[in-house]
mmCIF file with all atom_site columns, C-alpha atoms and ligand atoms in Angstrom:
data_model
loop_
_atom_site.group_PDB
_atom_site.id
_atom_site.type_symbol
_atom_site.label_atom_id
_atom_site.label_alt_id
_atom_site.label_comp_id
_atom_site.label_asym_id
_atom_site.label_entity_id
_atom_site.label_seq_id
_atom_site.pdbx_PDB_ins_code
_atom_site.Cartn_x
_atom_site.Cartn_y
_atom_site.Cartn_z
_atom_site.occupancy
_atom_site.B_iso_or_equiv
_atom_site.pdbx_formal_charge
_atom_site.auth_seq_id
_atom_site.auth_comp_id
_atom_site.auth_asym_id
_atom_site.auth_atom_id
_atom_site.pdbx_PDB_model_num
ATOM   1   C  CA  . MET K 1 1   ? -10.999 8.576   20.452  1.00 72.00 ? 1   MET K CA  1
ATOM   2   C  CA  . VAL K 1 2   ? -9.491  5.138   18.659  1.00 80.00 ? 2   VAL K CA  1
ATOM   3   C  CA  . ASP K 1 3   ? -11.096 3.670   15.548  1.00 91.00 ? 3   ASP K CA  1
ATOM   4   C  CA  . GLU K 1 4   ? -10.221 0.449   16.331  1.00 95.00 ? 4   GLU K CA  1
ATOM   5   C  CA  . ARG K 1 5   ? -10.866 -0.475  12.899  1.00 95.00 ? 5   ARG K CA  1
ATOM   6   C  CA  . TYR K 1 6   ? -7.597  1.700   11.402  1.00 94.00 ? 6   TYR K CA  1
ATOM   7   C  CA  . GLU K 1 7   ? -5.622  1.628   13.731  1.00 95.00 ? 7   GLU K CA  1
ATOM   8   C  CA  . PRO K 1 8   ? -3.024  -1.939  13.488  1.00 96.00 ? 8   PRO K CA  1
ATOM   9   C  CA  . GLU K 1 9   ? -1.918  -3.859  16.111  1.00 96.00 ? 9   GLU K CA  1
ATOM   10  C  CA  . THR K 1 10  ? 0.673   -5.946  14.588  1.00 96.00 ? 10  THR K CA  1
ATOM   11  C  CA  . THR K 1 11  ? 2.128   -5.135  10.978  1.00 97.00 ? 11  THR K CA  1
ATOM   12  C  CA  . ASP K 1 12  ? 4.127   -7.866  9.529   1.00 97.00 ? 12  ASP K CA  1
ATOM   13  C  CA  . VAL K 1 13  ? 6.332   -7.154  6.431   1.00 98.00 ? 13  VAL K CA  1
ATOM   14  C  CA  . VAL K 1 14  ? 8.032   -9.953  4.926   1.00 97.00 ? 14  VAL K CA  1
ATOM   15  C  CA  . ARG K 1 15  ? 10.534  -8.493  2.722   1.00 97.00 ? 15  ARG K CA  1
ATOM   16  C  CA  . ASP K 1 16  ? 9.805   -10.818 -0.550  1.00 97.00 ? 16  ASP K CA  1
ATOM   17  C  CA  . GLU K 1 17  ? 6.450   -11.780 0.260   1.00 97.00 ? 17  GLU K CA  1
ATOM   18  C  CA  . GLY K 1 18  ? 4.144   -8.993  1.219   1.00 97.00 ? 18  GLY K CA  1
ATOM   19  C  CA  . VAL K 1 19  ? 2.237   -7.683  4.318   1.00 98.00 ? 19  VAL K CA  1
ATOM   20  C  CA  . THR K 1 20  ? 0.313   -8.327  6.906   1.00 98.00 ? 20  THR K CA  1
ATOM   21  C  CA  . ILE K 1 21  ? -1.717  -5.998  9.219   1.00 97.00 ? 21  ILE K CA  1
ATOM   22  C  CA  . ALA K 1 22  ? -4.117  -7.492  12.117  1.00 98.00 ? 22  ALA K CA  1
ATOM   23  C  CA  . PHE K 1 23  ? -6.438  -3.994  13.076  1.00 97.00 ? 23  PHE K CA  1
ATOM   24  C  CA  . LEU K 1 24  ? -7.251  -3.838  16.560  1.00 97.00 ? 24  LEU K CA  1
ATOM   25  C  CA  . ASP K 1 25  ? -10.613 -5.058  16.233  1.00 97.00 ? 25  ASP K CA  1
ATOM   26  C  CA  . GLY K 1 26  ? -9.444  -8.459  14.974  1.00 97.00 ? 26  GLY K CA  1
ATOM   27  C  CA  . TYR K 1 27  ? -9.357  -7.864  11.291  1.00 97.00 ? 27  TYR K CA  1
ATOM   28  C  CA  . VAL K 1 28  ? -6.355  -9.581  9.355   1.00 97.00 ? 28  VAL K CA  1
ATOM   29  C  CA  . ALA K 1 29  ? -5.510  -7.654  5.957   1.00 96.00 ? 29  ALA K CA  1
ATOM   30  C  CA  . SER K 1 30  ? -2.652  -9.113  3.800   1.00 96.00 ? 30  SER K CA  1
ATOM   31  C  CA  . PHE K 1 31  ? -0.936  -8.247  0.900   1.00 96.00 ? 31  PHE K CA  1
ATOM   32  C  CA  . ASP K 1 32  ? 1.251   -9.388  -1.499  1.00 95.00 ? 32  ASP K CA  1
ATOM   33  C  CA  . LEU K 1 33  ? 4.259   -7.516  -2.797  1.00 96.00 ? 33  LEU K CA  1
ATOM   34  C  CA  . VAL K 1 34  ? 2.754   -6.667  -6.416  1.00 95.00 ? 34  VAL K CA  1
ATOM   35  C  CA  . THR K 1 35  ? -0.562  -5.836  -5.479  1.00 92.00 ? 35  THR K CA  1
ATOM   36  C  CA  . LEU K 1 36  ? 1.059   -3.698  -3.106  1.00 95.00 ? 36  LEU K CA  1
ATOM   37  C  CA  . ARG K 1 37  ? 3.615   -2.087  -5.204  1.00 96.00 ? 37  ARG K CA  1
ATOM   38  C  CA  . ARG K 1 38  ? 0.752   -1.683  -7.907  1.00 93.00 ? 38  ARG K CA  1
ATOM   39  C  CA  . MET K 1 39  ? -1.633  0.629   -5.841  1.00 91.00 ? 39  MET K CA  1
ATOM   40  C  CA  . CYS K 1 40  ? 0.945   2.501   -4.311  1.00 95.00 ? 40  CYS K CA  1
ATOM   41  C  CA  . PRO K 1 41  ? -1.032  5.545   -3.468  1.00 93.00 ? 41  PRO K CA  1
ATOM   42  C  CA  . CYS K 1 42  ? 1.708   8.067   -4.111  1.00 95.00 ? 42  CYS K CA  1
ATOM   43  C  CA  . ALA K 1 43  ? 1.244   11.292  -7.049  1.00 95.00 ? 43  ALA K CA  1
ATOM   44  C  CA  . THR K 1 44  ? 3.529   9.483   -9.442  1.00 95.00 ? 44  THR K CA  1
ATOM   45  C  CA  . CYS K 1 45  ? 2.310   6.130   -9.590  1.00 95.00 ? 45  CYS K CA  1
ATOM   46  C  CA  . ARG K 1 46  ? -0.859  7.731   -9.384  1.00 94.00 ? 46  ARG K CA  1
ATOM   47  C  CA  . GLY K 1 47  ? -0.093  9.436   -12.894 1.00 95.00 ? 47  GLY K CA  1
ATOM   48  C  CA  . LEU K 1 48  ? 0.774   6.791   -14.383 1.00 95.00 ? 48  LEU K CA  1
ATOM   49  C  CA  . ARG K 1 49  ? -2.376  4.748   -13.253 1.00 93.00 ? 49  ARG K CA  1
ATOM   50  C  CA  . ASP K 1 50  ? -4.326  7.548   -14.337 1.00 93.00 ? 50  ASP K CA  1
ATOM   51  C  CA  . GLN K 1 51  ? -2.796  7.215   -17.696 1.00 95.00 ? 51  GLN K CA  1
ATOM   52  C  CA  . ARG K 1 52  ? -3.235  3.483   -17.822 1.00 94.00 ? 52  ARG K CA  1
ATOM   53  C  CA  . GLU K 1 53  ? 0.042   3.067   -17.829 1.00 94.00 ? 53  GLU K CA  1
ATOM   54  C  CA  . PRO K 1 54  ? 1.926   0.272   -15.436 1.00 93.00 ? 54  PRO K CA  1
ATOM   55  C  CA  . VAL K 1 55  ? 2.757   1.158   -11.856 1.00 94.00 ? 55  VAL K CA  1
ATOM   56  C  CA  . TRP K 1 56  ? 4.805   -1.762  -12.003 1.00 95.00 ? 56  TRP K CA  1
ATOM   57  C  CA  . PRO K 1 57  ? 7.170   -3.460  -13.217 1.00 95.00 ? 57  PRO K CA  1
ATOM   58  C  CA  . ARG K 1 58  ? 8.670   -0.076  -15.371 1.00 93.00 ? 58  ARG K CA  1
ATOM   59  C  CA  . PRO K 1 59  ? 11.496  -0.642  -17.872 1.00 92.00 ? 59  PRO K CA  1
ATOM   60  C  CA  . GLY K 1 60  ? 14.255  -1.989  -15.683 1.00 93.00 ? 60  GLY K CA  1
ATOM   61  C  CA  . SER K 1 61  ? 12.671  -2.581  -13.341 1.00 95.00 ? 61  SER K CA  1
ATOM   62  C  CA  . PRO K 1 62  ? 14.579  -5.069  -10.825 1.00 95.00 ? 62  PRO K CA  1
ATOM   63  C  CA  . THR K 1 63  ? 12.651  -8.776  -10.089 1.00 94.00 ? 63  THR K CA  1
ATOM   64  C  CA  . PRO K 1 64  ? 11.449  -10.232 -8.079  1.00 96.00 ? 64  PRO K CA  1
ATOM   65  C  CA  . LEU K 1 65  ? 10.625  -7.041  -6.549  1.00 97.00 ? 65  LEU K CA  1
ATOM   66  C  CA  . ARG K 1 66  ? 11.254  -6.763  -2.787  1.00 98.00 ? 66  ARG K CA  1
ATOM   67  C  CA  . ILE K 1 67  ? 10.703  -4.409  0.137   1.00 98.00 ? 67  ILE K CA  1
ATOM   68  C  CA  . ASP K 1 68  ? 14.263  -2.838  0.977   1.00 98.00 ? 68  ASP K CA  1
ATOM   69  C  CA  . ASP K 1 69  ? 12.680  -0.754  4.384   1.00 97.00 ? 69  ASP K CA  1
ATOM   70  C  CA  . ALA K 1 70  ? 9.166   -0.438  5.420   1.00 97.00 ? 70  ALA K CA  1
ATOM   71  C  CA  . ASN K 1 71  ? 8.199   2.152   8.675   1.00 96.00 ? 71  ASN K CA  1
ATOM   72  C  CA  . PHE K 1 72  ? 5.650   3.822   10.367  1.00 95.00 ? 72  PHE K CA  1
ATOM   73  C  CA  . HIS K 1 73  ? 4.758   6.778   9.058   1.00 93.00 ? 73  HIS K CA  1
ATOM   74  C  CA  . GLY K 1 74  ? 3.423   8.991   12.228  1.00 90.00 ? 74  GLY K CA  1
ATOM   75  C  CA  . ALA K 1 75  ? 0.549   6.418   13.306  1.00 88.00 ? 75  ALA K CA  1
ATOM   76  C  CA  . TRP K 1 76  ? -1.725  6.861   10.350  1.00 92.00 ? 76  TRP K CA  1
ATOM   77  C  CA  . GLY K 1 77  ? 0.542   4.355   7.771   1.00 96.00 ? 77  GLY K CA  1
ATOM   78  C  CA  . LEU K 1 78  ? 3.129   2.495   6.112   1.00 97.00 ? 78  LEU K CA  1
ATOM   79  C  CA  . HIS K 1 79  ? 6.119   3.521   4.675   1.00 97.00 ? 79  HIS K CA  1
ATOM   80  C  CA  . ILE K 1 80  ? 7.969   0.999   2.103   1.00 97.00 ? 80  ILE K CA  1
ATOM   81  C  CA  . GLU K 1 81  ? 10.595  1.442   0.568   1.00 97.00 ? 81  GLU K CA  1
ATOM   82  C  CA  . TRP K 1 82  ? 11.376  -0.843  -2.911  1.00 98.00 ? 82  TRP K CA  1
ATOM   83  C  CA  . ASN K 1 83  ? 13.996  -2.593  -4.288  1.00 97.00 ? 83  ASN K CA  1
ATOM   84  C  CA  . ASP K 1 84  ? 13.687  -0.634  -7.420  1.00 96.00 ? 84  ASP K CA  1
ATOM   85  C  CA  . GLY K 1 85  ? 14.554  2.565   -5.930  1.00 96.00 ? 85  GLY K CA  1
ATOM   86  C  CA  . HIS K 1 86  ? 10.870  3.764   -5.352  1.00 97.00 ? 86  HIS K CA  1
ATOM   87  C  CA  . SER K 1 87  ? 10.248  5.274   -1.793  1.00 96.00 ? 87  SER K CA  1
ATOM   88  C  CA  . THR K 1 88  ? 7.398   7.965   -2.176  1.00 95.00 ? 88  THR K CA  1
ATOM   89  C  CA  . GLY K 1 89  ? 4.222   5.992   -1.477  1.00 94.00 ? 89  GLY K CA  1
ATOM   90  C  CA  . ILE K 1 90  ? 2.775   6.153   1.813   1.00 96.00 ? 90  ILE K CA  1
ATOM   91  C  CA  . TYR K 1 91  ? -0.183  3.794   2.264   1.00 96.00 ? 91  TYR K CA  1
ATOM   92  C  CA  . PRO K 1 92  ? -2.594  5.281   5.392   1.00 95.00 ? 92  PRO K CA  1
ATOM   93  C  CA  . PHE K 1 93  ? -3.856  2.185   7.448   1.00 96.00 ? 93  PHE K CA  1
ATOM   94  C  CA  . GLU K 1 94  ? -7.216  3.382   6.720   1.00 93.00 ? 94  GLU K CA  1
ATOM   95  C  CA  . SER K 1 95  ? -6.645  3.150   3.304   1.00 92.00 ? 95  SER K CA  1
ATOM   96  C  CA  . LEU K 1 96  ? -5.718  -0.643  3.070   1.00 95.00 ? 96  LEU K CA  1
ATOM   97  C  CA  . ARG K 1 97  ? -8.212  -2.070  5.288   1.00 94.00 ? 97  ARG K CA  1
ATOM   98  C  CA  . ARG K 1 98  ? -10.682 -0.035  3.704   1.00 91.00 ? 98  ARG K CA  1
ATOM   99  C  CA  . TRP K 1 99  ? -9.411  -1.644  -0.144  1.00 91.00 ? 99  TRP K CA  1
ATOM   100 C  CA  . HIS K 1 100 ? -9.112  -5.527  1.562   1.00 93.00 ? 100 HIS K CA  1
ATOM   101 C  CA  . GLU K 1 101 ? -12.522 -5.072  2.461   1.00 92.00 ? 101 GLU K CA  1
ATOM   102 C  CA  . GLY K 1 102 ? -13.215 -4.513  -1.171  1.00 86.00 ? 102 GLY K CA  1
ATOM   103 C  CA  . GLY K 1 103 ? -14.353 -1.066  -0.960  1.00 70.00 ? 103 GLY K CA  1
ATOM   104 C  CA  . VAL K 1 104 ? -12.188 1.723   -3.004  1.00 65.00 ? 104 VAL K CA  1
ATOM   105 C  CA  . ALA K 1 105 ? -8.907  2.371   -0.836  1.00 59.00 ? 105 ALA K CA  1
ATOM   106 C  CA  . PHE K 1 106 ? -8.159  5.749   -2.645  1.00 60.00 ? 106 PHE K CA  1
ATOM   107 C  CA  . PRO K 1 107 ? -11.148 7.536   -3.818  1.00 54.00 ? 107 PRO K CA  1
ATOM   108 C  CA  . ARG K 1 108 ? -10.620 9.894   -6.522  1.00 53.00 ? 108 ARG K CA  1
ATOM   109 C  CA  . ASP K 1 109 ? -11.213 12.596  -4.258  1.00 49.00 ? 109 ASP K CA  1
ATOM   110 C  CA  . SER K 1 110 ? -9.291  11.883  -1.254  1.00 49.00 ? 110 SER K CA  1
ATOM   111 C  CA  . GLY K 1 111 ? -6.181  13.350  -2.202  1.00 48.00 ? 111 GLY K CA  1
ATOM   112 C  CA  . LEU K 1 112 ? -4.773  9.874   -2.665  1.00 51.00 ? 112 LEU K CA  1
ATOM   113 C  CA  . GLY K 1 113 ? -5.358  9.020   -5.990  1.00 48.00 ? 113 GLY K CA  1
ATOM   114 C  CA  . GLY K 1 114 ? -7.647  6.318   -7.922  1.00 48.00 ? 114 GLY K CA  1
ATOM   115 C  CA  . VAL K 1 115 ? -7.322  3.205   -8.045  1.00 48.00 ? 115 VAL K CA  1
ATOM   116 C  CA  . ASP K 1 116 ? -9.031  1.487   -10.961 1.00 45.00 ? 116 ASP K CA  1
ATOM   117 C  CA  . GLU K 1 117 ? -6.798  -1.924  -11.711 1.00 43.00 ? 117 GLU K CA  1
ATOM   118 C  CA  . ALA K 1 118 ? -6.979  -4.234  -8.816  1.00 40.00 ? 118 ALA K CA  1
HETATM 119 ZN ZN1 . LIG R 2 .   ? 4.483   5.320   -6.009  1.00 72.24 ? 1   LIG R ZN1 1
#
């Protein structure tokens, strides 16, 4: 059984602006690039956040930030490749929805890394 709250109906990636996801239940969530990049759920970025280091920009990061490519990872997430060469982050739709609604997207015990900063 599909949970409509966490199933995207449309996913709109604008490479130099951001990502907008419309969920099956009608909820629409938009994210700007920098916000998305900084909450990257991969282990590397999680480690940086844990050390209170900036996830982006890093020394030598190209600006402005852009998405080079984005594609679905199975049915549950969005894989984003960034123009700074970073491509290990997979953003689960459920986490994006929870995060947009103001909850904690990636609680520390989820295995996806904590998000301390907006
Ligand atoms: Zn990352």
